[in-house]
Short mmCIF file of C-alpha atoms in Angstrom, two decimals:
data_model
loop_
_atom_site.label_atom_id
_atom_site.label_comp_id
_atom_site.label_asym_id
_atom_site.label_seq_id
_atom_site.Cartn_x
_atom_site.Cartn_y
_atom_site.Cartn_z
CA UNK A 19 16.22 20.41 -11.13
CA UNK A 20 16.19 16.79 -9.98
CA UNK A 21 12.24 16.88 -9.90
CA UNK A 22 12.27 17.77 -13.59
CA UNK A 23 14.59 14.85 -14.41
CA UNK A 24 12.45 12.30 -12.42
CA UNK A 25 8.99 13.51 -13.56
CA UNK A 26 9.08 11.87 -17.01
CA UNK A 27 10.47 8.57 -15.50
CA UNK A 28 7.64 8.46 -12.91
CA UNK A 29 5.04 9.19 -15.63
CA UNK A 30 6.46 6.29 -17.67
CA UNK A 31 6.45 3.87 -14.81
CA UNK A 32 2.83 4.82 -13.88
CA UNK A 33 1.64 4.48 -17.53
CA UNK A 34 3.31 1.07 -17.81
CA UNK A 35 2.07 -0.19 -14.51
CA UNK A 36 5.67 -0.64 -13.16
CA UNK A 37 8.50 -2.52 -14.99
CA UNK A 38 6.45 -5.48 -16.44
CA UNK A 39 9.60 -6.83 -18.20
CA UNK A 40 11.16 -7.65 -14.83
CA UNK A 41 8.68 -10.63 -14.45
CA UNK A 42 8.84 -13.97 -15.92
CA UNK A 43 5.88 -14.84 -18.25
CA UNK A 44 4.36 -16.94 -15.69
CA UNK A 45 4.71 -14.28 -12.98
CA UNK A 46 3.24 -11.57 -15.36
CA UNK A 47 0.25 -13.81 -16.03
CA UNK A 48 -0.31 -14.35 -12.35
CA UNK A 49 -0.06 -10.62 -11.74
CA UNK A 50 -2.56 -9.88 -14.52
CA UNK A 51 -5.19 -12.40 -13.13
CA UNK A 52 -4.57 -11.20 -9.44
CA UNK A 53 -4.39 -7.50 -9.35
CA UNK A 54 -3.13 -5.94 -6.15
CA UNK A 55 -5.83 -3.49 -4.71
CA UNK A 56 -3.99 -1.01 -2.45
CA UNK A 57 -6.61 1.64 -2.67
CA UNK A 58 -8.91 1.22 0.40
CA UNK A 59 -11.56 3.51 -1.05
CA UNK A 60 -14.87 1.91 -0.40
CA UNK A 61 -13.42 -0.31 2.46
CA UNK A 62 -15.66 1.25 5.29
CA UNK A 63 -19.46 1.26 5.36
CA UNK A 64 -19.77 3.32 8.60
CA UNK A 65 -18.03 6.54 9.80
CA UNK A 66 -14.41 6.27 9.10
CA UNK A 67 -11.40 7.88 10.81
CA UNK A 68 -8.56 8.39 8.58
CA UNK A 69 -5.33 10.49 8.00
CA UNK A 70 -3.39 10.96 11.15
CA UNK A 71 -5.53 8.60 13.13
CA UNK A 72 -5.36 5.81 10.59
CA UNK A 73 -8.51 3.79 9.66
CA UNK A 74 -10.97 2.65 12.20
CA UNK A 75 -14.26 1.33 10.61
CA UNK A 76 -16.68 -1.50 10.11
CA UNK A 77 -16.10 -3.84 7.21
CA UNK A 78 -17.79 -6.83 5.77
CA UNK A 79 -21.53 -7.14 5.93
CA UNK A 80 -23.22 -3.86 6.58
CA UNK A 81 -25.18 -3.68 9.97
CA UNK A 82 -24.06 -6.97 11.47
CA UNK A 83 -22.48 -7.73 14.93
CA UNK A 84 -18.79 -7.40 14.71
CA UNK A 85 -17.09 -10.80 15.24
CA UNK A 86 -13.59 -10.04 13.94
CA UNK A 87 -10.96 -7.31 13.98
CA UNK A 88 -8.27 -6.82 11.24
CA UNK A 89 -5.38 -4.75 12.73
CA UNK A 90 -2.10 -3.74 11.43
CA UNK A 91 0.12 -1.54 9.34
CA UNK A 92 0.10 -0.86 5.57
CA UNK A 93 0.51 -4.61 4.95
CA UNK A 94 -2.82 -5.11 6.67
CA UNK A 95 -4.25 -2.32 4.57
CA UNK A 96 -3.11 -4.25 1.49
CA UNK A 97 -5.33 -7.15 2.39
CA UNK A 98 -8.19 -5.15 3.97
CA UNK A 99 -10.49 -5.03 0.85
CA UNK A 100 -10.09 -8.74 0.23
CA UNK A 101 -10.83 -9.55 3.96
CA UNK A 102 -13.90 -7.44 3.80
CA UNK A 103 -15.09 -8.92 0.57
CA UNK A 104 -14.67 -12.49 2.01
CA UNK A 105 -16.51 -11.40 5.19
CA UNK A 106 -19.34 -9.82 3.25
CA UNK A 107 -19.68 -12.89 1.07
CA UNK A 108 -20.11 -14.95 4.17
CA UNK A 109 -22.35 -12.61 6.06
CA UNK A 110 -19.78 -11.53 8.61
CA UNK A 111 -19.08 -8.07 9.91
CA UNK A 112 -15.77 -6.96 11.46
CA UNK A 113 -13.65 -3.84 12.19
CA UNK A 114 -10.52 -2.65 10.56
CA UNK A 115 -7.98 -0.79 12.59
CA UNK A 116 -5.15 0.26 10.30
CA UNK A 117 -2.19 2.56 10.53
CA UNK A 118 0.72 2.73 8.30
CA UNK A 119 4.09 2.05 9.91
CA UNK A 120 2.61 0.79 13.14
CA UNK A 121 2.67 -2.82 14.32
CA UNK A 122 -0.70 -3.92 15.87
CA UNK A 123 1.00 -4.79 19.12
CA UNK A 124 2.85 -2.62 21.64
CA UNK A 125 6.33 -3.31 22.79
CA UNK A 126 8.22 -2.62 19.45
CA UNK A 127 10.81 0.20 19.26
CA UNK A 128 9.31 2.85 16.89
CA UNK A 129 12.04 5.32 16.00
CA UNK A 130 10.39 8.69 15.97
CA UNK A 131 8.15 10.32 18.57
CA UNK A 132 5.37 11.21 16.09
CA UNK A 133 5.32 7.62 14.80
CA UNK A 134 5.32 6.33 18.36
CA UNK A 135 2.28 8.44 19.27
CA UNK A 136 0.23 7.27 16.18
CA UNK A 137 1.10 3.72 16.95
CA UNK A 138 -0.01 4.18 20.51
CA UNK A 139 -3.32 5.23 19.08
CA UNK A 140 -3.55 1.92 17.15
CA UNK A 141 -2.82 -0.17 20.14
CA UNK A 142 -5.28 1.71 22.32
CA UNK A 143 -7.95 1.29 19.51
CA UNK A 144 -7.35 -2.42 19.55
CA UNK A 145 -7.41 -2.62 23.24
CA UNK A 146 -10.63 -0.56 23.42
CA UNK A 147 -12.31 -2.48 20.74
CA UNK A 148 -11.69 -5.80 22.54
CA UNK A 149 -12.59 -4.67 26.14
CA UNK A 150 -16.02 -6.05 26.97
CA UNK A 151 -16.54 -7.26 23.48
CA UNK A 152 -17.74 -10.61 22.34
CA UNK A 153 -15.09 -10.49 19.54
CA UNK A 154 -12.95 -13.63 19.67
CA UNK A 155 -11.23 -13.36 16.21
CA UNK A 156 -8.26 -10.97 15.66
CA UNK A 157 -6.21 -10.86 12.51
CA UNK A 158 -2.87 -9.16 13.22
CA UNK A 159 -1.21 -8.49 9.88
CA UNK A 160 2.02 -6.41 9.56
CA UNK A 161 5.60 -6.41 8.20
CA UNK A 162 6.65 -8.25 11.25
CA UNK A 163 10.37 -8.66 10.10
CA UNK A 164 10.90 -4.86 10.18
CA UNK A 165 9.56 -4.52 13.76
CA UNK A 166 11.52 -7.51 15.11
CA UNK A 167 14.90 -6.53 13.32
CA UNK A 168 14.38 -2.75 13.05
CA UNK A 169 15.58 -2.99 9.39
CA UNK A 170 13.40 -2.26 6.30
CA UNK A 171 15.07 -4.91 4.13
#
C-alpha cells in the first residue's frame, strides 16, 4: 500500500527535476547552466567491469598511455565524466577505479561484510594498477567525512 502512495510523488519529483522551488533564483540559474551528470554511460572506452566489481576502465584519450588514476566511491563517480572529458581534451589517458560506498584507501571501518569485501576489491585494484606502473598522479575522491566519522550526515 505504501508503494501506491509514494509512486505518484516520485513520478512528480522525477518529472519536475526535483524540487526546484527550494533553490534561490541565483542557485537555480547556476544549476541550469551546470547540470550534474551522474550517469557514467560512455565513461569507459575499453572493457569495463561493473556491477558488484565496481568500475575499472580506461578514460580520457583513447589508446594513450595511462598517466593518472581516479579512484573512489559514488562521489568519484559523480566527477568521473568531467575528469574524463578534461583528460580527453588535453590528450591524456587514465584509469577509473570506482565503487559506490567504498573509500579508495584501506583502513576504514566498513560496517557490513559484503561491503567490506567489495571495498577490498577496490583497494586491491588500486594497488595492482600502481605496482610497477609509471603512473604518478592519483586522484582520490570520496565522501571522506562519512568514512572518518562513520556518520552519513
